[in-house]
Amino acid sequence: MRIIVHISDLHFGRIGEGVMPALVRAIDAIAPDLVAVSGDLTQRARKREFLEARSFLDSLRFAKIVVPGNHDVPLFNIVERFMNPLGRYRRYITGDLEPVVCDSEMIVVGLNSARSYASGTGGGRLNIGQVDRAVRHFSTAGRDLVKIVVTHHPFDLPAGHRERLLLGRANMAMARLAPAGADLFLAGHLHLSHVGHAFERYKIAGHRALVVQAGTLSTRARGEPSSFNVLRVARPRLTIERHTWQPDGQTFAGSWSAEFQHGDEGWT
Ligand SMILES: [Fe+2]
Ligand SMILES: [Fe+2]
């Protein structure tokens, strides 16, 4: 079994009192095999926000995979935004914008969807080269490994959300990643927790991946308290738990969970 803690949209600079120490304690108690961070580590890509994010990451003693979000690209400094959009992210977080973690049970590929021209509108996208690199990683991995993609912008939306919030070129990406066996898509950006079935949106024959959103850990809540997800992957079973901030107890507590079974039809 592999345990993945999936956190997103930390927005250092806009984090509520007590949340970070409680998050570190919660992750420590869960003792995951991997912490997946799906972008927006900072609020405005400021040096001090990146330093706080760096020190948070350093305080976690577990393997990590991190991708940037649109907020990790400077918004107001136009020169940096276009000349070196992820310069600070590279300096303080990681120079690897497309990290890969692989072991005997899973392969996890991170893809950078943050773009300079879209950082003001929050949009993001992938290009064919990025997707094809992920496809190559999945194709050379064992058939039985669970194949996981981490992006900031989401491959699916909860009902009622505007389509412009979707990852740009998601159709192109899904058409290539589905035949490569991508099983699970982890993302953030919406500041809302959500689990969707890729088949409902993409309708690719024989492909039944799950699309999992983590909420935010910042005060930029959109009708949902701070939260993160825990995925327990033991093919053919997958459990997804949501842990939600409890301000009264200054702690995170399990608030929702669901179990999925993997078969010929994917996760059901
Ligand atoms: Fe965000
Ligand atoms: Fe975002």
Short mmCIF file of C-alpha atoms and ligand atoms in Angstrom, two decimals:
data_model
loop_
_atom_site.label_atom_id
_atom_site.label_comp_id
_atom_site.label_asym_id
_atom_site.label_seq_id
_atom_site.Cartn_x
_atom_site.Cartn_y
_atom_site.Cartn_z
CA MET A 1 0.00 0.00 0.00
CA ARG A 2 1.12 3.55 -0.64
CA ILE A 3 -0.12 6.54 1.34
CA ILE A 4 -0.13 9.91 -0.39
CA VAL A 5 -0.93 13.14 1.42
CA HIS A 6 -2.24 15.55 -1.23
CA ILE A 7 -2.06 19.22 -0.24
CA SER A 8 -2.66 22.25 -2.44
CA ASP A 9 -2.96 26.01 -2.59
CA LEU A 10 -1.06 26.77 0.60
CA HIS A 11 -0.70 30.44 -0.41
CA PHE A 12 1.99 31.30 2.13
CA GLY A 13 1.25 34.90 3.03
CA ARG A 14 -2.45 34.06 3.46
CA ILE A 15 -2.48 31.18 5.94
CA GLY A 16 -4.66 31.15 9.03
CA GLU A 17 -3.30 31.12 12.57
CA GLY A 18 -2.27 27.65 13.77
CA VAL A 19 -2.93 25.87 10.46
CA MET A 20 0.67 25.13 9.47
CA PRO A 21 1.86 23.60 12.77
CA ALA A 22 -1.32 21.48 12.87
CA LEU A 23 -0.75 20.40 9.26
CA VAL A 24 2.82 19.33 10.00
CA ARG A 25 1.59 17.36 13.05
CA ALA A 26 -1.17 15.72 11.01
CA ILE A 27 1.18 14.69 8.19
CA ASP A 28 3.68 13.41 10.74
CA ALA A 29 0.99 11.20 12.31
CA ILE A 30 -0.14 9.87 8.91
CA ALA A 31 3.47 9.08 7.92
CA PRO A 32 2.83 9.05 4.17
CA ASP A 33 5.05 7.53 1.50
CA LEU A 34 4.71 10.75 -0.48
CA VAL A 35 3.46 14.31 -0.01
CA ALA A 36 2.08 15.71 -3.29
CA VAL A 37 1.87 19.51 -3.40
CA SER A 38 -0.23 20.69 -6.35
CA GLY A 39 0.85 24.33 -6.62
CA ASP A 40 0.09 27.86 -5.43
CA LEU A 41 2.64 27.63 -2.63
CA THR A 42 2.65 31.42 -2.33
CA GLN A 43 0.14 34.25 -2.47
CA ARG A 44 2.15 36.68 -4.64
CA ALA A 45 5.40 34.87 -5.44
CA ARG A 46 7.27 37.04 -2.88
CA LYS A 47 10.66 36.01 -1.55
CA ARG A 48 9.46 35.84 2.07
CA GLU A 49 6.49 33.67 1.04
CA PHE A 50 8.79 31.28 -0.81
CA LEU A 51 11.11 31.18 2.23
CA GLU A 52 8.16 30.21 4.44
CA ALA A 53 7.12 27.55 1.91
CA ARG A 54 10.71 26.25 1.80
CA SER A 55 10.89 25.96 5.56
CA PHE A 56 7.51 24.17 5.63
CA LEU A 57 8.71 21.65 3.02
CA ASP A 58 11.94 21.16 4.95
CA SER A 59 9.95 20.39 8.10
CA LEU A 60 8.35 17.36 6.39
CA ARG A 61 10.52 14.26 6.69
CA PHE A 62 8.76 12.44 3.81
CA ALA A 63 9.33 12.19 0.06
CA LYS A 64 7.69 15.08 -1.78
CA ILE A 65 6.58 15.94 -5.28
CA VAL A 66 5.84 19.62 -5.92
CA VAL A 67 4.52 21.54 -8.94
CA PRO A 68 4.03 25.32 -9.26
CA GLY A 69 0.72 27.16 -9.55
CA ASN A 70 -0.31 30.44 -11.17
CA HIS A 71 0.30 32.31 -7.88
CA ASP A 72 3.94 31.20 -7.94
CA VAL A 73 4.45 33.43 -11.00
CA PRO A 74 4.87 37.17 -10.12
CA LEU A 75 1.73 39.13 -11.00
CA PHE A 76 2.82 42.78 -10.67
CA ASN A 77 6.52 42.57 -11.55
CA ILE A 78 6.01 42.41 -15.33
CA VAL A 79 9.74 42.01 -16.13
CA GLU A 80 10.09 38.96 -13.89
CA ARG A 81 6.70 37.63 -14.90
CA PHE A 82 7.70 37.37 -18.54
CA MET A 83 11.51 37.08 -18.42
CA ASN A 84 11.86 34.64 -15.53
CA PRO A 85 8.36 33.65 -14.36
CA LEU A 86 9.39 30.77 -12.13
CA GLY A 87 12.80 32.16 -11.10
CA ARG A 88 11.94 32.38 -7.41
CA TYR A 89 10.11 29.07 -7.45
CA ARG A 90 13.21 27.46 -8.99
CA ARG A 91 15.52 29.13 -6.46
CA TYR A 92 13.56 28.41 -3.30
CA ILE A 93 11.42 25.36 -4.05
CA THR A 94 12.96 23.25 -6.82
CA GLY A 95 14.65 23.60 -10.17
CA ASP A 96 12.83 20.49 -11.35
CA LEU A 97 9.57 21.68 -12.92
CA GLU A 98 8.55 18.18 -14.02
CA PRO A 99 9.48 15.86 -11.17
CA VAL A 100 8.92 12.11 -11.22
CA VAL A 101 8.66 9.74 -8.25
CA CYS A 102 8.63 6.02 -8.96
CA ASP A 103 8.75 2.93 -6.77
CA SER A 104 7.55 -0.67 -6.99
CA GLU A 105 3.85 0.29 -6.64
CA MET A 106 3.34 3.68 -8.24
CA ILE A 107 4.74 6.26 -10.61
CA VAL A 108 3.87 9.90 -9.99
CA VAL A 109 4.61 12.55 -12.65
CA GLY A 110 4.35 16.27 -11.91
CA LEU A 111 3.62 18.69 -14.78
CA ASN A 112 3.99 22.47 -14.69
CA SER A 113 0.79 24.18 -15.89
CA ALA A 114 1.66 27.73 -14.67
CA ARG A 115 2.06 30.25 -17.49
CA SER A 116 3.24 33.92 -17.49
CA TYR A 117 0.64 35.22 -19.90
CA ALA A 118 -2.18 33.67 -17.89
CA SER A 119 -1.03 34.37 -14.32
CA GLY A 120 -3.32 37.41 -14.07
CA THR A 121 -6.39 35.43 -15.06
CA GLY A 122 -5.39 32.29 -13.19
CA GLY A 123 -5.37 30.16 -16.32
CA GLY A 124 -2.82 27.48 -17.09
CA ARG A 125 -2.09 24.86 -19.66
CA LEU A 126 0.11 21.98 -20.76
CA ASN A 127 1.87 21.58 -24.09
CA ILE A 128 2.35 18.46 -26.19
CA GLY A 129 6.04 18.09 -25.26
CA GLN A 130 5.22 17.99 -21.55
CA VAL A 131 2.44 15.49 -22.01
CA ASP A 132 4.55 13.26 -24.25
CA ARG A 133 7.31 13.18 -21.62
CA ALA A 134 4.74 11.99 -19.05
CA VAL A 135 3.49 9.38 -21.54
CA ARG A 136 7.06 8.09 -21.98
CA HIS A 137 7.49 7.77 -18.20
CA PHE A 138 4.23 5.81 -17.92
CA SER A 139 5.02 3.64 -20.93
CA THR A 140 8.34 2.51 -19.52
CA ALA A 141 6.91 1.86 -16.03
CA GLY A 142 5.51 -1.56 -15.10
CA ARG A 143 1.97 -2.29 -16.24
CA ASP A 144 0.77 -2.88 -12.67
CA LEU A 145 2.04 0.40 -11.24
CA VAL A 146 -0.58 2.98 -10.34
CA LYS A 147 0.03 5.94 -12.66
CA ILE A 148 -0.55 9.37 -11.17
CA VAL A 149 -0.38 12.86 -12.71
CA VAL A 150 0.01 15.98 -10.53
CA THR A 151 -0.85 19.40 -11.99
CA HIS A 152 -2.00 22.67 -10.46
CA HIS A 153 -4.87 23.31 -12.88
CA PRO A 154 -7.59 20.67 -12.82
CA PHE A 155 -8.66 18.07 -15.40
CA ASP A 156 -12.25 18.22 -14.12
CA LEU A 157 -14.59 20.67 -12.43
CA PRO A 158 -17.38 20.29 -9.90
CA ALA A 159 -20.82 20.95 -11.38
CA GLY A 160 -21.60 24.61 -11.99
CA HIS A 161 -18.02 25.84 -12.44
CA ARG A 162 -16.98 27.88 -15.48
CA GLU A 163 -15.06 25.87 -18.07
CA ARG A 164 -12.31 28.51 -18.20
CA LEU A 165 -11.11 27.16 -14.83
CA LEU A 166 -10.21 23.86 -16.50
CA LEU A 167 -6.59 23.08 -17.39
CA GLY A 168 -5.85 24.45 -20.88
CA ARG A 169 -5.46 21.73 -23.53
CA ALA A 170 -6.91 19.17 -21.14
CA ASN A 171 -8.55 17.30 -24.04
CA MET A 172 -5.21 16.94 -25.84
CA ALA A 173 -3.50 15.84 -22.61
CA MET A 174 -6.16 13.33 -21.63
CA ALA A 175 -6.26 11.83 -25.14
CA ARG A 176 -2.54 11.02 -24.81
CA LEU A 177 -2.41 10.12 -21.12
CA ALA A 178 -5.41 7.77 -21.15
CA PRO A 179 -3.85 5.15 -23.49
CA ALA A 180 -0.65 5.38 -21.39
CA GLY A 181 -2.71 4.12 -18.44
CA ALA A 182 -2.97 7.28 -16.29
CA ASP A 183 -5.13 6.23 -13.33
CA LEU A 184 -5.29 9.23 -11.05
CA PHE A 185 -5.08 13.00 -11.60
CA LEU A 186 -4.32 15.21 -8.59
CA ALA A 187 -4.79 18.97 -8.78
CA GLY A 188 -5.87 22.08 -6.89
CA HIS A 189 -6.52 25.69 -8.00
CA LEU A 190 -10.28 25.76 -7.32
CA HIS A 191 -9.90 25.84 -3.52
CA LEU A 192 -12.60 23.18 -3.40
CA SER A 193 -12.35 19.45 -2.75
CA HIS A 194 -13.76 17.26 -5.48
CA VAL A 195 -13.56 13.73 -6.87
CA GLY A 196 -14.73 13.17 -10.46
CA HIS A 197 -14.62 10.39 -13.03
CA ALA A 198 -12.61 11.23 -16.15
CA PHE A 199 -15.00 9.18 -18.27
CA GLU A 200 -17.88 11.55 -17.61
CA ARG A 201 -16.01 14.47 -19.21
CA TYR A 202 -13.66 12.81 -21.73
CA LYS A 203 -15.57 9.63 -22.67
CA ILE A 204 -12.44 7.72 -23.75
CA ALA A 205 -13.31 4.05 -24.25
CA GLY A 206 -11.89 1.81 -21.53
CA HIS A 207 -10.42 4.69 -19.53
CA ARG A 208 -11.82 5.24 -16.04
CA ALA A 209 -9.34 7.48 -14.20
CA LEU A 210 -10.27 9.47 -11.11
CA VAL A 211 -9.72 13.22 -10.96
CA VAL A 212 -9.05 14.36 -7.39
CA GLN A 213 -8.99 17.97 -6.19
CA ALA A 214 -7.56 19.07 -2.87
CA GLY A 215 -8.97 22.21 -1.24
CA THR A 216 -6.88 25.13 -0.01
CA LEU A 217 -4.89 25.46 3.21
CA SER A 218 -5.14 29.26 3.06
CA THR A 219 -7.75 31.76 4.16
CA ARG A 220 -8.78 32.15 0.48
CA ALA A 221 -11.62 29.72 1.11
CA ARG A 222 -14.46 29.40 -1.36
CA GLY A 223 -17.17 28.12 0.92
CA GLU A 224 -15.11 25.28 2.35
CA PRO A 225 -12.74 25.26 5.35
CA SER A 226 -9.03 24.47 4.88
CA SER A 227 -8.50 20.83 4.02
CA PHE A 228 -6.21 18.25 2.47
CA ASN A 229 -6.64 14.73 1.10
CA VAL A 230 -5.10 11.41 2.00
CA LEU A 231 -5.05 8.67 -0.63
CA ARG A 232 -4.40 5.08 0.39
CA VAL A 233 -3.58 3.17 -2.76
CA ALA A 234 -3.51 -0.64 -2.57
CA ARG A 235 -4.59 -1.78 -6.00
CA PRO A 236 -7.30 -2.90 -6.56
CA ARG A 237 -8.46 -0.65 -3.72
CA LEU A 238 -8.17 3.10 -3.25
CA THR A 239 -9.45 5.11 -0.32
CA ILE A 240 -9.64 8.89 -0.43
CA GLU A 241 -10.04 10.74 2.86
CA ARG A 242 -10.57 14.45 3.38
CA HIS A 243 -9.14 16.06 6.51
CA THR A 244 -10.71 19.40 7.42
CA TRP A 245 -9.50 22.22 9.68
CA GLN A 246 -11.25 22.45 13.04
CA PRO A 247 -10.53 25.97 14.36
CA ASP A 248 -11.91 25.22 17.84
CA GLY A 249 -9.50 22.35 18.42
CA GLN A 250 -6.73 23.87 16.24
CA THR A 251 -6.45 20.53 14.48
CA PHE A 252 -7.38 18.63 11.30
CA ALA A 253 -9.99 15.85 11.50
CA GLY A 254 -11.32 13.35 8.99
CA SER A 255 -14.54 14.75 7.47
CA TRP A 256 -15.26 12.52 4.45
CA SER A 257 -13.99 9.36 2.82
CA ALA A 258 -14.78 7.15 -0.17
CA GLU A 259 -13.56 3.78 -1.38
CA PHE A 260 -12.93 2.79 -4.99
CA GLN A 261 -12.23 -0.56 -6.56
CA HIS A 262 -10.04 -0.97 -9.65
CA GLY A 263 -11.21 -3.43 -12.33
CA ASP A 264 -11.51 -3.67 -16.11
CA GLU A 265 -13.64 -0.54 -15.95
CA GLY A 266 -11.03 1.39 -13.95
CA TRP A 267 -11.94 2.85 -10.54
CA THR A 268 -15.57 2.34 -9.59
FE FE B 1 -4.84 28.87 -5.30
FE FE B 2 -4.26 28.63 -8.68
#
